[in-house]
Structures are given as C-alpha cells and as structure tokens.
C-alpha cells in the first residue's frame, strides 16, 4: 500500500507519504483478522509548531460480523478492535500505543423489518506519550457526520487558546438510530449521538456532548445516500445551532 496527500483541518495541516503492507485473513464468513506495518514521513503544522515527522508503526486488528447485510443491516451485530504500537523517530524517540474498538447491534421490526433500531459504541485510548508529544494525526477527535452529529468536524474535545481543536488521548462515542424504510428508494431516521475526547488516556463520560436530529435516506445499489440535519443538545460557545451532513452509507 502506498499513499500520499495533503490534509487540512481546523486542528492541523499535514503533508504525508506512507508506505506499508497489510495481511488480512478471512478466517470464516464472520471473522477476519489483520496484521500490518507502515512507514510514514510527514510535515504537520498545528497551533504550536511545524514538525517533520518519521513514524514507524505496526498494527493488529480483529473483526466480527454477525449482521445480515454489509450495507443495510436489519438484524445481528458487528464489532472490531485494533491496536497500533508506533514510534515517532527524531531527536527524541517517542513510543505510543493506540487501541480503538467498537460494536454495533441491530434489531428489525415488522414483517419485512422495515423498522430498525440500531445502537453503537466506540472507545479508544492512547498511552506512552503526552498529547502534545503525539503527532496530531494520531490524536483522537470527535464531532461530525461519522461521529457525533450536531457538532462540526473535530470540534469536540480539548481546544487551544484560539479555540481550535487540539485532540486528546481518550475517546468515547455512543449513538442510536431508529430507521424506517418507507419504500424501496426512500427512508427516514431519527438519531441521538454523543461523544467525548479527554486529555487523559482513559475514555470518560464526564464531558459527553449530545446531539440529536432527523435524516432522509435515498437507497441505491451501492448504499444509502444519507441527508441528516442535527442540533447540539450540549451547545457551547461557538457551536452552530444546526449542522447538515450529506454522506454515502449508513452512519453505522
């Protein structure tokens, strides 16, 4: 695998080149595991400084999927866990260990399961280095269409003196959706999301930010086109009253 690109966010800017390899084994129709190595060269700029980074990492992952559909699950559950030991090389070698895991459960109702209740949770932890010692690309951020809807991308968690996201070492996300497939092409959803990012490595529910909203789904052969409108229930200074998201595929 080879990647190169530029990433620009409110938290950091990053130019990167990554070369790596992954062995992914499908142990059964329901279980797969993977092992990987990666070598990254990048230049990151955040609120503190610009750094040239060399990151060497390995990874191991385990996934299980007992749901009835990859794109539109109506019954069952799925989960995964991943660990990434890595080293930031330079004048000072900084080791870290990132762990991230999540699970989702689905329960369909009605003769054709056109109503689905879906719940999910995700937690992550970073140990071995302080927040500012870690590359910004390795820190945890939350908020946005794939995280806690109702909040801007990366906006949940510690911020710097200018109010920009700084990221953290502990992540907790939970969410629930009630989905109604009205017809072959159209459906609707109501949802409640919450997320927190902590400075410490232990995921914490003490500062969960809640958001809620409604969505419309247009179903295609490659997944649902998702249109969501959400509002923050724990609005802070600077949070917009409404966020709009357009994505491909269900939120989870």
XYZ file of N, CA and C in Angstrom:
756
model
N 0.850 -1.184 0.000
C 0.000 0.000 0.000
C 0.888 1.237 0.000
N 0.499 2.238 -0.784
C 1.215 3.500 -0.791
C 0.233 4.653 -0.846
N 0.473 5.690 -0.091
C -0.408 6.848 -0.053
C 0.428 8.123 0.008
N -0.093 9.177 -0.599
C 0.483 10.497 -0.379
C -0.643 11.504 -0.504
N -0.510 12.636 0.204
C -1.585 13.607 0.141
C -1.362 14.781 1.059
N -2.363 15.638 1.088
C -2.382 16.805 1.969
C -3.720 16.845 2.677
N -3.673 17.078 3.966
C -4.870 17.145 4.806
C -4.898 18.500 5.497
N -6.023 19.189 5.398
C -6.184 20.494 6.026
C -7.448 20.468 6.889
N -7.300 20.658 8.187
C -8.428 20.693 9.115
C -8.243 21.882 10.053
N -9.262 22.145 10.881
C -9.130 23.201 11.881
C -8.058 22.867 12.908
N -7.777 21.579 13.091
C -6.820 21.162 14.117
C -5.376 21.196 13.616
N -5.154 20.813 12.356
C -3.777 20.732 11.850
C -3.796 20.653 10.330
N -2.635 20.965 9.736
C -2.383 20.725 8.318
C -1.293 19.667 8.218
N -1.392 18.802 7.196
C -0.461 17.678 7.128
C -0.200 17.301 5.684
N 1.085 17.234 5.325
C 1.529 16.638 4.068
C 2.179 15.310 4.415
N 1.842 14.238 3.694
C 2.327 12.932 4.131
C 2.592 12.001 2.950
N 3.504 11.074 3.202
C 3.771 9.936 2.325
C 3.837 8.712 3.227
N 3.066 7.676 2.897
C 3.018 6.462 3.711
C 3.224 5.257 2.807
N 4.091 4.338 3.229
C 4.285 3.059 2.553
C 4.078 1.972 3.594
N 3.265 0.970 3.261
C 3.001 -0.072 4.238
C 2.535 -1.354 3.586
N 2.231 -2.337 4.417
C 1.729 -3.624 3.952
C 0.798 -4.192 5.020
N -0.262 -4.875 4.575
C -1.241 -5.481 5.488
C -1.552 -6.888 5.010
N -1.580 -7.820 5.937
C -2.059 -9.173 5.688
C -3.425 -9.298 6.352
N -4.464 -9.484 5.544
C -5.837 -9.564 6.039
C -6.361 -10.972 5.774
N -6.749 -11.666 6.826
C -7.155 -13.069 6.728
C -8.638 -13.192 7.038
N -9.402 -13.730 6.094
C -10.812 -14.024 6.340
C -10.898 -15.432 6.918
N -10.980 -15.482 8.240
C -10.941 -16.769 8.920
C -12.215 -17.576 8.683
N -13.335 -16.877 8.564
C -14.630 -17.501 8.302
C -15.525 -16.419 7.716
N -16.754 -16.753 7.303
C -17.644 -15.696 6.812
C -17.929 -14.605 7.834
N -17.630 -14.870 9.113
C -17.958 -13.909 10.159
C -16.744 -13.287 10.844
N -15.574 -13.887 10.707
C -14.389 -13.452 11.458
C -13.247 -13.150 10.504
N -12.567 -12.018 10.724
C -11.336 -11.764 9.993
C -10.350 -11.079 10.932
N -9.069 -11.218 10.647
C -8.030 -10.534 11.416
C -6.958 -10.047 10.467
N -6.180 -9.079 10.932
C -5.192 -8.453 10.052
C -3.971 -8.024 10.854
N -2.825 -8.031 10.172
C -1.578 -7.532 10.722
C -0.951 -6.596 9.697
N -0.331 -5.499 10.169
C 0.228 -4.544 9.228
C 1.466 -3.836 9.747
N 2.190 -3.239 8.830
C 3.335 -2.382 9.150
C 3.230 -1.149 8.251
N 3.737 -0.016 8.754
C 3.676 1.216 7.961
C 4.872 2.089 8.290
N 5.308 2.838 7.287
C 6.420 3.784 7.419
C 5.940 5.116 6.857
N 5.873 6.151 7.705
C 5.290 7.430 7.302
C 6.286 8.573 7.453
N 6.337 9.428 6.439
C 7.065 10.687 6.517
C 6.044 11.799 6.321
N 6.029 12.751 7.231
C 5.010 13.796 7.136
C 5.534 15.111 7.707
N 4.871 16.171 7.315
C 5.108 17.501 7.885
C 3.765 18.004 8.421
N 3.724 18.246 9.723
C 2.494 18.679 10.385
C 2.652 20.083 10.949
N 1.603 20.865 10.799
C 1.553 22.198 11.384
C 0.294 22.310 12.226
N 0.465 22.579 13.517
C -0.682 22.818 14.387
C -0.507 24.182 15.042
N -1.224 24.426 16.138
C -1.159 25.746 16.776
C 0.176 25.994 17.459
N 0.958 24.932 17.674
C 2.219 25.066 18.411
C 3.418 25.280 17.492
N 3.501 24.463 16.422
C 4.716 24.464 15.623
C 4.514 23.674 14.341
N 5.549 23.686 13.491
C 5.617 22.810 12.327
C 6.677 21.760 12.591
N 6.318 20.492 12.399
C 7.251 19.405 12.694
C 7.377 18.484 11.488
N 8.627 18.060 11.203
C 8.877 16.994 10.245
C 8.941 15.687 11.013
N 8.114 14.723 10.645
C 7.942 13.511 11.427
C 8.280 12.264 10.607
N 8.860 11.294 11.282
C 9.049 9.961 10.735
C 8.394 8.994 11.727
N 7.350 8.311 11.282
C 6.571 7.440 12.161
C 6.631 6.022 11.627
N 7.077 5.102 12.454
C 7.096 3.683 12.122
C 6.080 2.993 13.028
N 5.186 2.195 12.447
C 4.134 1.582 13.251
C 3.833 0.177 12.769
N 3.288 -0.615 13.672
C 2.725 -1.926 13.353
C 1.274 -1.911 13.816
N 0.511 -2.892 13.388
C -0.890 -2.929 13.795
C -1.411 -4.352 13.786
N -2.439 -4.572 14.594
C -3.160 -5.846 14.612
C -4.630 -5.537 14.827
N -5.493 -6.235 14.099
C -6.924 -5.957 14.173
C -7.705 -7.262 14.123
N -8.865 -7.239 14.772
C -9.780 -8.377 14.776
C -11.184 -7.854 14.556
N -11.911 -8.449 13.611
C -13.272 -8.017 13.323
C -14.227 -9.190 13.299
N -15.458 -8.947 13.736
C -16.510 -9.958 13.712
C -17.780 -9.317 13.175
N -18.509 -10.061 12.341
C -19.732 -9.518 11.735
C -20.783 -10.620 11.646
N -21.772 -10.524 12.524
C -22.903 -11.432 12.513
C -24.182 -10.682 12.129
N -24.047 -9.617 11.336
C -25.220 -8.898 10.844
C -25.688 -9.542 9.536
N -26.918 -9.207 9.123
C -27.490 -9.852 7.947
C -27.179 -9.126 6.643
N -26.489 -7.968 6.704
C -26.158 -7.242 5.486
C -24.992 -6.314 5.749
N -24.100 -6.212 4.763
C -22.964 -5.312 4.906
C -23.397 -3.858 4.813
N -24.302 -3.542 3.868
C -24.689 -2.154 3.624
C -25.918 -1.727 4.416
N -26.909 -2.620 4.569
C -28.172 -2.262 5.218
C -28.549 -3.315 6.263
N -27.812 -3.386 7.366
C -28.138 -4.408 8.370
C -29.483 -4.139 9.040
N -30.254 -5.196 9.235
C -31.526 -5.091 9.948
C -31.573 -6.021 11.157
N -30.587 -6.888 11.299
C -30.560 -7.838 12.404
C -29.116 -8.253 12.663
N -28.793 -8.498 13.947
C -27.476 -9.005 14.279
C -26.571 -7.960 14.905
N -25.265 -8.222 14.829
C -24.299 -7.321 15.447
C -22.962 -7.423 14.702
N -22.105 -6.436 14.937
C -20.747 -6.462 14.410
C -19.840 -5.689 15.362
N -18.568 -6.015 15.339
C -17.619 -5.321 16.205
C -16.203 -5.480 15.701
N -15.304 -4.644 16.193
C -13.898 -4.724 15.798
C -13.035 -4.086 16.874
N -11.781 -4.481 16.911
C -10.799 -3.888 17.810
C -9.466 -3.845 17.087
N -8.715 -2.758 17.306
C -7.441 -2.559 16.609
C -6.419 -1.978 17.568
N -5.203 -2.458 17.480
C -4.098 -1.920 18.263
C -2.966 -1.485 17.353
N -2.348 -0.340 17.664
C -1.248 0.179 16.846
C -0.105 0.632 17.743
N 0.918 -0.189 17.919
C 2.145 0.303 18.554
C 2.972 1.066 17.519
N 3.513 2.217 17.916
C 4.289 3.007 16.970
C 5.388 3.793 17.643
N 6.262 4.336 16.825
C 7.385 5.135 17.307
C 7.528 6.367 16.424
N 7.584 7.517 17.067
C 7.871 8.760 16.370
C 9.369 8.983 16.483
N 10.079 8.903 15.371
C 11.535 8.944 15.384
C 12.030 10.358 15.105
N 13.133 10.706 15.716
C 13.721 12.025 15.532
C 14.743 12.291 16.610
N 14.872 13.556 17.043
C 15.810 13.894 18.110
C 15.452 13.136 19.388
N 14.168 12.965 19.633
C 13.700 12.138 20.736
C 12.748 11.088 20.171
N 12.997 9.820 20.474
C 12.123 8.741 20.026
C 10.939 8.631 20.980
N 9.731 8.783 20.448
C 8.534 8.775 21.277
C 7.676 7.571 20.934
N 7.574 6.589 21.837
C 6.695 5.437 21.566
C 5.260 5.755 21.963
N 4.329 5.060 21.346
C 2.926 5.193 21.719
C 2.210 3.878 21.418
N 1.072 3.698 22.032
C 0.204 2.550 21.750
C -1.222 3.068 21.641
N -1.815 2.903 20.480
C -3.203 3.288 20.269
C -4.073 2.038 20.214
N -5.157 2.021 20.977
C -6.156 0.958 20.895
C -7.504 1.598 20.607
N -8.266 0.973 19.725
C -9.560 1.511 19.321
C -10.485 0.351 19.012
N -11.663 0.365 19.614
C -12.612 -0.715 19.383
C -14.034 -0.208 19.395
N -14.911 -0.934 18.724
C -16.308 -0.523 18.677
C -17.215 -1.694 18.360
N -18.516 -1.488 18.567
C -19.502 -2.518 18.278
C -20.827 -1.851 17.946
N -21.651 -2.542 17.173
C -22.984 -2.069 16.830
C -23.938 -3.248 16.839
N -25.191 -2.986 17.225
C -26.218 -4.019 17.268
C -27.456 -3.505 16.545
N -28.152 -4.421 15.843
C -29.296 -4.048 15.015
C -30.476 -4.964 15.335
N -31.656 -4.364 15.424
C -32.864 -5.157 15.677
C -33.983 -4.644 14.772
N -34.469 -5.530 13.867
C -35.518 -5.152 12.945
C -36.895 -5.489 13.474
N -37.882 -4.707 13.067
C -39.268 -4.909 13.488
C -40.165 -4.920 12.262
N -41.320 -5.533 12.403
C -42.269 -5.609 11.307
C -42.036 -6.837 10.459
N -43.031 -7.156 9.617
C -42.947 -8.354 8.801
C -41.749 -8.321 7.860
N -41.426 -7.166 7.332
C -40.311 -7.044 6.404
C -39.128 -6.295 7.022
N -39.146 -6.141 8.333
C -38.075 -5.421 9.040
C -37.838 -4.041 8.445
N -38.934 -3.346 8.129
C -38.782 -2.004 7.582
C -38.504 -0.973 8.672
N -38.659 -1.362 9.932
C -38.214 -0.551 11.068
C -36.991 -1.222 11.690
N -35.954 -0.432 11.964
C -34.722 -0.973 12.557
C -34.257 -0.053 13.682
N -34.013 -0.637 14.849
C -33.359 0.081 15.946
C -31.883 -0.309 15.937
N -31.003 0.679 15.900
C -29.562 0.435 15.813
C -28.845 1.193 16.920
N -27.912 0.518 17.596
C -27.117 1.123 18.664
C -25.649 0.864 18.388
N -24.789 1.816 18.769
C -23.360 1.618 18.579
C -22.578 2.269 19.700
N -21.332 1.808 19.872
C -20.412 2.419 20.819
C -18.991 2.251 20.328
N -18.132 3.190 20.686
C -16.730 3.119 20.287
C -15.891 3.774 21.364
N -14.734 3.200 21.651
C -13.832 3.761 22.654
C -12.400 3.585 22.189
N -11.555 4.558 22.562
C -10.155 4.492 22.182
C -9.257 5.063 23.257
N -8.000 4.634 23.248
C -7.035 5.099 24.240
C -5.653 5.186 23.608
N -4.894 6.231 23.995
C -3.520 6.429 23.554
C -2.623 6.520 24.775
N -1.643 5.643 24.875
C -0.724 5.668 26.001
C 0.708 5.745 25.485
N 1.617 6.144 26.377
C 3.037 6.154 26.045
C 3.608 7.524 25.780
N 2.743 8.542 25.582
C 3.232 9.893 25.314
C 2.139 10.889 25.664
N 2.539 12.126 25.973
C 1.576 13.174 26.231
C 0.904 13.639 24.953
N -0.205 14.364 25.095
C -0.975 14.798 23.922
C -0.122 15.583 22.944
N 0.625 16.572 23.418
C 1.376 17.441 22.527
C 2.620 16.763 21.966
N 3.067 15.670 22.597
C 4.183 14.919 22.039
C 3.750 14.051 20.865
N 2.474 13.698 20.820
C 1.959 12.836 19.771
C 1.726 13.632 18.489
N 1.942 13.026 17.330
C 1.537 13.683 16.084
C 0.044 13.987 16.120
N -0.365 15.124 15.580
C -1.781 15.479 15.593
C -2.618 14.442 14.868
N -2.059 13.812 13.844
C -2.810 12.816 13.079
C -3.083 11.552 13.875
N -2.389 11.351 15.002
C -2.625 10.166 15.821
C -3.559 10.450 17.001
N -3.817 11.710 17.300
C -4.702 12.041 18.420
C -6.156 11.753 18.055
N -6.995 11.663 19.071
C -8.414 11.436 18.855
C -9.158 12.768 18.735
N -10.106 12.799 17.808
C -11.013 13.922 17.640
C -12.426 13.358 17.496
N -13.432 14.173 17.764
C -14.822 13.735 17.628
C -15.663 14.899 17.139
N -16.826 14.548 16.593
C -17.734 15.534 16.020
C -17.785 15.399 14.519
N -18.992 15.483 13.945
C -19.147 15.377 12.505
C -20.070 14.245 12.113
N -20.234 14.063 10.800
C -21.194 13.105 10.288
C -20.903 11.666 10.627
N -19.641 11.295 10.833
C -19.298 9.931 11.192
C -19.031 9.747 12.665
N -19.372 10.744 13.468
C -19.060 10.712 14.894
C -20.285 11.156 15.687
N -20.278 12.368 16.219
C -21.412 12.926 16.947
C -22.041 14.008 16.081
N -23.170 13.682 15.455
C -23.855 14.652 14.604
C -24.485 15.745 15.480
N -24.513 16.953 14.946
C -24.923 18.126 15.705
C -23.747 19.039 15.999
N -22.522 18.525 15.760
C -21.303 19.279 16.032
C -20.430 19.289 14.782
N -19.628 20.340 14.631
C -18.725 20.441 13.491
C -17.635 19.377 13.572
N -17.034 19.098 12.436
C -15.977 18.101 12.337
C -14.833 18.429 13.300
N -14.453 17.442 14.135
C -13.327 17.536 15.070
C -13.543 18.543 16.205
N -14.747 19.077 16.383
C -14.928 20.191 17.322
C -15.095 19.769 18.775
N -15.293 18.481 19.040
C -15.489 18.011 20.419
C -14.136 17.659 21.022
N -13.879 18.159 22.223
C -12.647 17.828 22.918
C -11.832 19.050 23.281
N -10.619 18.843 23.796
C -9.765 19.963 24.201
C -9.477 20.915 23.041
N -9.362 22.196 23.374
C -9.066 23.220 22.370
C -7.861 24.052 22.813
N -7.230 24.719 21.846
C -6.105 25.587 22.166
C -6.606 26.982 22.533
N -5.688 27.909 22.745
C -6.064 29.258 23.179
C -6.883 30.014 22.135
N -6.793 29.593 20.872
C -7.547 30.243 19.799
C -8.901 29.581 19.569
N -9.192 28.531 20.319
C -10.455 27.825 20.156
C -10.446 26.744 19.103
N -9.254 26.411 18.550
C -9.155 25.345 17.561
C -8.992 23.993 18.256
N -9.465 22.905 17.631
C -9.337 21.579 18.253
C -7.878 21.190 18.454
N -7.595 20.600 19.604
C -6.239 20.136 19.897
C -6.172 18.609 19.921
N -7.296 17.942 20.125
C -7.299 16.485 20.198
C -6.957 15.999 21.589
N -7.111 14.694 21.783
C -6.853 14.112 23.091
C -6.422 12.672 22.983
N -6.299 12.028 24.155
C -5.792 10.652 24.213
C -6.858 9.639 24.611
N -8.063 10.096 24.920
C -9.151 9.185 25.248
C -10.387 9.527 24.435
N -11.068 8.530 23.904
C -12.238 8.747 23.047
C -13.386 7.866 23.502
N -14.585 8.444 23.534
C -15.798 7.679 23.801
C -16.904 8.206 22.899
N -17.556 7.319 22.153
C -18.666 7.674 21.278
C -19.795 6.666 21.461
N -21.021 7.150 21.536
C -22.196 6.285 21.589
C -23.260 6.896 20.682
N -24.162 6.064 20.192
C -25.195 6.586 19.318
C -26.317 5.588 19.127
N -27.469 6.100 18.751
C -28.617 5.256 18.470
C -29.445 5.853 17.343
N -30.017 4.983 16.512
C -30.872 5.416 15.413
C -32.128 4.552 15.364
N -33.235 5.180 15.018
C -34.455 4.466 14.661
C -34.693 4.726 13.181
N -34.624 3.663 12.362
C -34.688 3.786 10.911
C -35.999 3.208 10.386
N -36.594 3.909 9.441
C -37.818 3.444 8.797
C -37.628 3.481 7.294
N -37.671 2.312 6.681
C -37.564 2.250 5.220
C -38.975 2.338 4.652
N -39.320 3.529 4.188
C -40.684 3.803 3.746
C -41.002 3.094 2.442
N -40.039 2.969 1.547
C -40.243 2.327 0.252
C -38.917 1.770 -0.220
N -38.907 1.256 -1.455
C -37.666 0.694 -1.982
C -36.571 1.740 -2.082
N -36.950 2.996 -2.350
C -35.964 4.044 -2.575
C -35.780 5.000 -1.403
N -36.815 5.216 -0.585
C -36.747 6.265 0.430
C -36.927 5.721 1.842
N -36.240 6.363 2.780
C -36.388 6.029 4.189
C -36.101 7.253 5.042
N -36.350 7.104 6.346
C -36.185 8.203 7.293
C -35.524 7.669 8.556
N -34.947 8.561 9.329
C -34.271 8.155 10.566
C -34.339 9.271 11.598
N -34.399 8.875 12.857
C -34.226 9.783 13.988
C -33.060 9.263 14.802
N -32.205 10.154 15.303
C -30.992 9.682 15.948
C -30.587 10.565 17.128
N -29.803 9.949 18.005
C -29.190 10.629 19.149
C -27.744 10.162 19.227
N -26.800 11.095 19.199
C -25.367 10.793 19.266
C -24.742 11.485 20.474
N -23.619 10.955 20.927
C -22.853 11.601 21.997
C -21.389 11.211 21.855
N -20.496 12.117 22.250
C -19.065 11.839 22.166
C -18.306 12.698 23.160
N -17.161 12.202 23.576
C -16.239 12.987 24.400
C -14.814 12.623 24.019
N -13.924 13.603 24.117
C -12.485 13.401 23.929
C -11.792 13.951 25.161
N -10.993 13.125 25.817
C -10.359 13.518 27.068
C -8.861 13.710 26.900
N -8.289 14.564 27.760
C -6.847 14.774 27.731
C -6.101 13.524 28.167
N -6.651 12.806 29.144
C -6.026 11.585 29.611
C -6.324 10.409 28.706
N -5.626 9.299 28.963
C -5.753 8.136 28.100
C -6.991 7.303 28.387
N -7.710 7.591 29.470
C -8.893 6.817 29.823
C -10.139 7.459 29.224
N -10.903 6.731 28.396
C -12.156 7.293 27.878
C -13.078 7.674 29.034
N -13.724 8.827 28.921
C -14.525 9.352 30.019
C -15.891 9.807 29.515
N -16.929 9.547 30.339
C -18.284 10.009 30.038
C -18.613 11.302 30.775
N -17.631 11.889 31.456
C -17.906 13.079 32.269
C -18.273 14.292 31.422
N -17.767 14.363 30.197
C -17.984 15.557 29.377
C -18.582 15.182 28.030
N -19.548 14.259 28.037
C -20.193 13.866 26.790
C -20.981 15.036 26.206
N -20.824 15.229 24.907
C -21.579 16.236 24.175
C -22.658 15.512 23.360
N -23.929 15.878 23.574
C -25.045 15.190 22.944
C -25.581 15.993 21.767
N -25.974 15.274 20.713
C -26.613 15.885 19.561
C -27.743 14.995 19.074
N -28.775 15.582 18.482
C -29.927 14.823 18.004
C -30.398 15.407 16.685
N -31.079 14.580 15.896
C -31.565 15.087 14.622
C -32.415 14.091 13.875
N -32.750 14.474 12.639
C -33.573 13.677 11.735
C -32.861 13.557 10.396
N -33.162 12.469 9.682
C -32.495 12.262 8.412
C -33.393 11.631 7.370
N -33.019 11.808 6.106
C -33.672 11.188 4.964
C -32.659 10.281 4.277
N -33.120 9.111 3.823
C -32.259 8.156 3.137
C -32.797 7.878 1.735
N -31.897 7.950 0.743
C -32.236 7.534 -0.621
C -31.377 6.309 -0.930
N -32.020 5.170 -1.157
C -31.314 3.907 -1.285
C -30.892 3.657 -2.730
N -29.618 3.298 -2.912
C -29.061 2.962 -4.214
C -28.429 1.576 -4.134
N -27.917 1.091 -5.251
C -27.304 -0.239 -5.285
C -25.978 -0.281 -4.539
N -25.387 0.876 -4.253
C -24.103 0.912 -3.533
C -24.264 1.482 -2.130
N -25.495 1.533 -1.634
C -25.728 2.021 -0.279
C -26.620 3.244 -0.286
N -27.011 3.643 0.913
C -27.919 4.773 1.068
C -27.166 6.096 0.969
N -27.763 7.057 0.264
C -27.300 8.435 0.326
C -27.999 9.061 1.530
N -27.219 9.554 2.459
C -27.735 9.978 3.760
C -27.712 11.495 3.879
N -28.876 12.069 4.184
C -29.007 13.512 4.400
C -29.513 13.709 5.824
N -28.678 14.284 6.705
C -29.011 14.446 8.119
C -28.973 15.912 8.515
N -29.904 16.304 9.362
C -29.920 17.621 9.991
C -29.923 17.398 11.492
N -28.971 18.000 12.194
C -28.825 17.740 13.623
C -28.494 19.019 14.373
N -28.831 19.016 15.664
C -28.569 20.165 16.534
C -27.830 19.701 17.777
N -26.939 20.518 18.306
C -26.247 20.168 19.556
C -27.176 20.342 20.758
N -27.248 19.332 21.605
C -28.041 19.432 22.829
C -27.206 19.952 23.986
N -25.881 19.946 23.827
C -24.964 20.464 24.846
C -24.159 21.605 24.240
N -24.859 22.549 23.607
C -24.190 23.601 22.846
C -23.249 24.428 23.717
N -22.076 24.716 23.181
C -21.069 25.543 23.832
C -20.865 26.814 23.012
N -20.115 27.740 23.551
C -19.802 28.953 22.794
C -19.124 28.577 21.481
N -19.634 29.120 20.385
C -19.051 28.841 19.081
C -19.732 27.737 18.306
N -20.592 26.935 18.961
C -21.300 25.874 18.253
C -22.451 26.456 17.439
N -22.569 26.025 16.185
C -23.690 26.449 15.355
C -24.970 25.762 15.829
N -26.129 26.405 15.675
C -27.374 25.805 16.150
C -27.791 24.582 15.358
N -27.335 24.470 14.110
C -27.716 23.350 13.247
C -26.515 22.942 12.398
N -26.366 21.639 12.192
C -25.364 21.106 11.273
C -26.068 20.242 10.243
N -25.601 20.282 8.994
C -26.162 19.492 7.905
C -25.076 18.578 7.355
N -25.429 17.298 7.138
C -24.457 16.316 6.662
C -25.035 15.578 5.463
N -24.197 15.331 4.444
C -24.557 14.504 3.306
C -23.452 13.463 3.157
N -23.828 12.187 3.260
C -22.846 11.110 3.226
C -23.396 9.940 2.418
N -22.507 9.029 2.063
C -22.880 7.774 1.419
C -22.779 6.661 2.440
N -23.838 5.896 2.612
C -23.843 4.787 3.551
C -24.448 5.181 4.877
N -24.936 4.183 5.612
C -25.494 4.418 6.928
C -24.403 4.914 7.876
N -24.823 5.603 8.951
C -23.857 6.155 9.898
C -23.063 5.037 10.582
N -23.690 3.873 10.766
C -23.006 2.697 11.343
C -23.825 1.459 11.055
